[in-house]
PDB file of C-alpha atoms in Angstrom:
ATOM      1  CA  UNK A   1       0.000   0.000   0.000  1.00  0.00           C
ATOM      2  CA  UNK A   2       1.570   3.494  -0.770  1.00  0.00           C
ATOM      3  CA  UNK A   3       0.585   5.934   1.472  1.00  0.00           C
ATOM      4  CA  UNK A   4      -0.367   9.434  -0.362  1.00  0.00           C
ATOM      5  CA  UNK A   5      -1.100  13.277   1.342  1.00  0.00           C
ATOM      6  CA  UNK A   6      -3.165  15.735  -0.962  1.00  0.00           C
ATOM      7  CA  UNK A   7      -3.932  18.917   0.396  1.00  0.00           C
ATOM      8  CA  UNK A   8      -7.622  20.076   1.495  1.00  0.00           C
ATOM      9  CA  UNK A   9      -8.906  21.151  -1.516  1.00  0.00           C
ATOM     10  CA  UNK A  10      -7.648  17.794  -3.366  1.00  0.00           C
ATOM     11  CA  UNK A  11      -8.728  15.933  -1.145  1.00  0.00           C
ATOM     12  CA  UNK A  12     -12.091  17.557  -1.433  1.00  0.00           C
ATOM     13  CA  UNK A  13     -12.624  17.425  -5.234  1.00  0.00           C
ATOM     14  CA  UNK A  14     -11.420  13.461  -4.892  1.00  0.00           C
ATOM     15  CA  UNK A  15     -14.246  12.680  -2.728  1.00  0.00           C
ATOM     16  CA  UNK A  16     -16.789  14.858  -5.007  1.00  0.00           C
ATOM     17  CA  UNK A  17     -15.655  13.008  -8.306  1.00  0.00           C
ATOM     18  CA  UNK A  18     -15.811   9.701  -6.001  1.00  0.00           C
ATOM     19  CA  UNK A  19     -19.713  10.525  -5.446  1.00  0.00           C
ATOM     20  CA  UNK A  20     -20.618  11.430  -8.463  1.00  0.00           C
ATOM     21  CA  UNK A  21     -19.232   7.919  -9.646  1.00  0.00           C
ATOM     22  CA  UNK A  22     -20.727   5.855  -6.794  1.00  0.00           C
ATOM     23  CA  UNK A  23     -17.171   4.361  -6.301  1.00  0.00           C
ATOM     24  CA  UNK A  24     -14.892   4.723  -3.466  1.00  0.00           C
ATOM     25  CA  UNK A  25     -11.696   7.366  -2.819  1.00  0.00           C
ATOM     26  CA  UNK A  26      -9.414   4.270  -3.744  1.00  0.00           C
ATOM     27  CA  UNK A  27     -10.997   2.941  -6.938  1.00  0.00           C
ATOM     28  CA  UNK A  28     -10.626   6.533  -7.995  1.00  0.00           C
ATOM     29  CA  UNK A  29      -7.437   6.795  -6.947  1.00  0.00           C
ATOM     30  CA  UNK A  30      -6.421   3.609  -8.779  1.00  0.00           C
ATOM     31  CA  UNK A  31      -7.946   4.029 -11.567  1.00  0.00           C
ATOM     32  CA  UNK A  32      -6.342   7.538 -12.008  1.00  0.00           C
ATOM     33  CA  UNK A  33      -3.151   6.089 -11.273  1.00  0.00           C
ATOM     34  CA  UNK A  34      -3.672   3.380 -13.937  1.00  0.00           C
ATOM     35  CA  UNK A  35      -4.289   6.229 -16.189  1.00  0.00           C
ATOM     36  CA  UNK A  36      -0.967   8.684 -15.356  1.00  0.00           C
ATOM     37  CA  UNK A  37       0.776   5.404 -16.020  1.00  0.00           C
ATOM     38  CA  UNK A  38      -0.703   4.434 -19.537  1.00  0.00           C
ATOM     39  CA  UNK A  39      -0.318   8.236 -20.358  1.00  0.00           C
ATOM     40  CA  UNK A  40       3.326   8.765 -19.652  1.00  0.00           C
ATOM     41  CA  UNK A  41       4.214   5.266 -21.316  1.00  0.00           C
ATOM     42  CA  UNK A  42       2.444   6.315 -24.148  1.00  0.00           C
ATOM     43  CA  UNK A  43       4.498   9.671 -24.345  1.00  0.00           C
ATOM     44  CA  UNK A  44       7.895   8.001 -23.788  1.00  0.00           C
ATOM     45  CA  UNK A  45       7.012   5.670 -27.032  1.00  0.00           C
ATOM     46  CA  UNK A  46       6.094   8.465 -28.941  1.00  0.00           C
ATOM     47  CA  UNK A  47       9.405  10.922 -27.492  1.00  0.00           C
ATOM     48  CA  UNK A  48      11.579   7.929 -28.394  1.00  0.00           C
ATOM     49  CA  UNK A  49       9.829   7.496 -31.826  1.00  0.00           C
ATOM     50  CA  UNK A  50      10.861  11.276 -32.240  1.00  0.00           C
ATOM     51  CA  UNK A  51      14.016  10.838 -31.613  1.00  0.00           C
ATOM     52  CA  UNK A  52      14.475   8.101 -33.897  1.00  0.00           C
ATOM     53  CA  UNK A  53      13.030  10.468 -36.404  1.00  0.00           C
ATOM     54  CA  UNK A  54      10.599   7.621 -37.116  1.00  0.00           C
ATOM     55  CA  UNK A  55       8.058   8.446 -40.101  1.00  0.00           C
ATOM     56  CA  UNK A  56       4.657   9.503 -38.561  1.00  0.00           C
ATOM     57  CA  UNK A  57       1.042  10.375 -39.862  1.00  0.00           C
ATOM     58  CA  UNK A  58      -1.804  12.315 -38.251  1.00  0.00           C
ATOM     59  CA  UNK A  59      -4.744  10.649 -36.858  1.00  0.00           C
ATOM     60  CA  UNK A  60      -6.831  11.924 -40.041  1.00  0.00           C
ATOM     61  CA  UNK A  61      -4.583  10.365 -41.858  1.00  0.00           C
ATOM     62  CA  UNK A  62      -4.722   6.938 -40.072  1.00  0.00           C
ATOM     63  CA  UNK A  63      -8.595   7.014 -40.501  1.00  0.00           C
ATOM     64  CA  UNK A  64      -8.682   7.595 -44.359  1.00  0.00           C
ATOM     65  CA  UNK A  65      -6.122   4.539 -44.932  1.00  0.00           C
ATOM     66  CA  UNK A  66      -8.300   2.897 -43.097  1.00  0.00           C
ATOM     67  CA  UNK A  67     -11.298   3.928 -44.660  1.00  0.00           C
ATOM     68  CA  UNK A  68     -13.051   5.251 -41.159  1.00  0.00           C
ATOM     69  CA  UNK A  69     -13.021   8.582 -42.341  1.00  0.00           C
ATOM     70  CA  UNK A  70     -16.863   8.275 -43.592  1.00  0.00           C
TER      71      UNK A  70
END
């Protein structure tokens, strides 16, 4: 278990977002961790895919090769 201290108004907002999903603090907190973690894996690919000077295509792009653009 890893302890964590958020100030007042955090800890506030955390408990708000908790009721309005009908989940407990933790859950949130997990999940959001979860999240952070996907996130900044998902920038390190893509900053070492820079670096490489890897060839890259928009998101529009990737949709019209793939015919999902409509």
């Amino acid at each position: 278990m890893l302890p964590i201290a958020v100030d007042a108004e955090v800890e506030e907002q955390l408990k708000a977002v908790a009721d309005g999903l009908h989940k407990p603090v933790a859950e949130c907190l997990h999940d959001a961790i979860l999240q952070y973690i996907e996130d900044r894996q998902d920038y390190l690919s893509a900053a070492k895919a820079i670096a490489r000077q890897e060839p890259a295509i928009t998101l529009d792009e990737l949709e019209k090769r793939l015919g999902l653009d409509g």
